[in-house]
C-alpha cells in the first residue's frame, strides 16, 4: 500500500511540476524558479494539512537522485566525442578545465570564509556549481553555440566524477590508495559491460529494443560497480564513453528517448528540492553573501573564457555571453538531493544552494532574452 501511495505522490508532484512548466512558458520566465516555488507550495500545504507522510521516503528520493545522476552522465558524456576534436572542442575543453580548477579552489575558499564553515561543504558546493546544462540554444551563432554545447558535456562529466571521487575519499573512511583501487575496479566493470553490450547485444538487437538494453546496461554497470565495493557512476562512465564514440545505428533516436526521460526527472527533482527547502527562512545577510559568491562564480567563469579565447575571432560581447550563459539543470538538482539526503545540511547551506539555482536560472534567462545584443544579425 505504501508503494502505491508513493507512486501516486510522485505522479502528483510531476503533474504539479508540468503545470509550473506550462505557466513558466506562458510567462516567459525560468521554469526552474516556478518549479522550486511549486515545491515550496507543496511543503506549505503538507505542513498545514499534515500530509508529509504522503511524500516519498528517503530511499525513494535517493533512488530518484541516483537515477538522475546516472542518466545525466550518460546523456552528457555522449557530447564528448573523440571525432569532434576541432578548434571549438579544444576551446570548450580548456574553458571547462580552467573554470573547474578556479571554481574548486577559489569559490571553495570564499564560501568557507564568508559562511565561517569548514572546507567540506564549500568543496561540494563548488563541485555542484561546476556543470552547465542548456535547455534552449536557439538563435545563437554556430561557434558560440558549439562551444556551449561541448563545454556543458565536459563540465557535467567533470562535476559528476569529481563529486563522487571526493565523496568517496572523504566519507568512505578508506585510504586514498584503497579509494583509487575501488574507482579503477568500478571502471573495469563499466568496460566489461561495454564490451558485452557492443559485441553481443548491439549487433543482434534492432530498433527500439536497443534503447531498452542501453537502460539495462546502465543499471548493470552501476549496480555491478556498487556490488564489488566501488562507485556506481565510475562504472557508468566507461559505458557512456564507449557509446559516445561508437557508431551505432539510430543512436540519435535512442538519445532522444533518454533526453525526454531526463526532462521528466528534471521537473521532479526541482519540485522535490522546493519541498525539502520549503520551510527554510533566508536572512538578508545570507542574500548579500550569496550575491557576492555568485558574482565570484561568474567572474571565475569569465576569466576562464577570456584566457582561452584571448587570441580567437570571438568578440568581447560573445565572450561575455558564453560566460554569463551557465544555467544549472538536472545534475545540480540531483547532486543537491543526493548530498542533502546523505549528509546534514543546515538551513544556511541549503538556502545558499537554493539561491544559486535561482541566480543561475535568472542570469541565463536574461542573457538568452538579450542575445541579439551579444551577436551579429546572422543567426543559425
PDB file of N, CA and C in Angstrom, residues 101 262 285 287 290 298 318 330 334 336 356 358 362-363:
ATOM      1  N   UNK A 101      38.971  24.230 -12.201  1.00  0.00           N
ATOM      2  CA  UNK A 101      40.071  24.384 -11.237  1.00  0.00           C
ATOM      3  C   UNK A 101      39.897  25.672 -10.430  1.00  0.00           C
ATOM      4  N   UNK A 262      15.270  12.472 -19.086  1.00  0.00           N
ATOM      5  CA  UNK A 262      15.962  13.430 -18.213  1.00  0.00           C
ATOM      6  C   UNK A 262      15.117  14.677 -17.992  1.00  0.00           C
ATOM      7  N   UNK A 285      21.420  38.873   5.425  1.00  0.00           N
ATOM      8  CA  UNK A 285      22.878  38.687   5.433  1.00  0.00           C
ATOM      9  C   UNK A 285      23.284  37.578   4.465  1.00  0.00           C
ATOM     10  N   UNK A 287      21.605  36.639   1.841  1.00  0.00           N
ATOM     11  CA  UNK A 287      21.324  37.086   0.474  1.00  0.00           C
ATOM     12  C   UNK A 287      22.504  37.859  -0.104  1.00  0.00           C
ATOM     13  N   UNK A 290      25.373  35.519  -0.685  1.00  0.00           N
ATOM     14  CA  UNK A 290      25.141  34.653  -1.845  1.00  0.00           C
ATOM     15  C   UNK A 290      25.341  35.420  -3.147  1.00  0.00           C
ATOM     16  N   UNK A 298      30.651  33.813 -11.432  1.00  0.00           N
ATOM     17  CA  UNK A 298      30.583  34.332 -12.799  1.00  0.00           C
ATOM     18  C   UNK A 298      31.915  34.941 -13.228  1.00  0.00           C
ATOM     19  N   UNK A 318      30.518  38.325 -27.350  1.00  0.00           N
ATOM     20  CA  UNK A 318      30.312  36.878 -27.441  1.00  0.00           C
ATOM     21  C   UNK A 318      30.974  36.156 -26.273  1.00  0.00           C
ATOM     22  N   UNK A 330      19.426  19.486 -14.379  1.00  0.00           N
ATOM     23  CA  UNK A 330      19.098  18.288 -13.615  1.00  0.00           C
ATOM     24  C   UNK A 330      20.251  17.818 -12.755  1.00  0.00           C
ATOM     25  N   UNK A 334      20.036  17.007  -8.860  1.00  0.00           N
ATOM     26  CA  UNK A 334      20.235  15.638  -8.388  1.00  0.00           C
ATOM     27  C   UNK A 334      21.370  15.547  -7.369  1.00  0.00           C
ATOM     28  N   UNK A 336      22.369  17.972  -5.403  1.00  0.00           N
ATOM     29  CA  UNK A 336      21.886  18.609  -4.172  1.00  0.00           C
ATOM     30  C   UNK A 336      21.015  17.633  -3.388  1.00  0.00           C
ATOM     31  N   UNK A 356      21.521  29.951  -5.377  1.00  0.00           N
ATOM     32  CA  UNK A 356      22.389  29.825  -6.560  1.00  0.00           C
ATOM     33  C   UNK A 356      21.622  29.245  -7.746  1.00  0.00           C
ATOM     34  N   UNK A 358      18.481  29.735  -8.334  1.00  0.00           N
ATOM     35  CA  UNK A 358      17.644  30.847  -8.810  1.00  0.00           C
ATOM     36  C   UNK A 358      18.481  31.869  -9.563  1.00  0.00           C
ATOM     37  N   UNK A 362      18.064  32.845 -13.526  1.00  0.00           N
ATOM     38  CA  UNK A 362      17.712  34.218 -13.882  1.00  0.00           C
ATOM     39  C   UNK A 362      18.764  34.845 -14.802  1.00  0.00           C
ATOM     40  N   UNK A 363      20.041  34.606 -14.502  1.00  0.00           N
ATOM     41  CA  UNK A 363      21.126  35.172 -15.318  1.00  0.00           C
ATOM     42  C   UNK A 363      21.113  34.600 -16.723  1.00  0.00           C
TER      43      UNK A 363
END
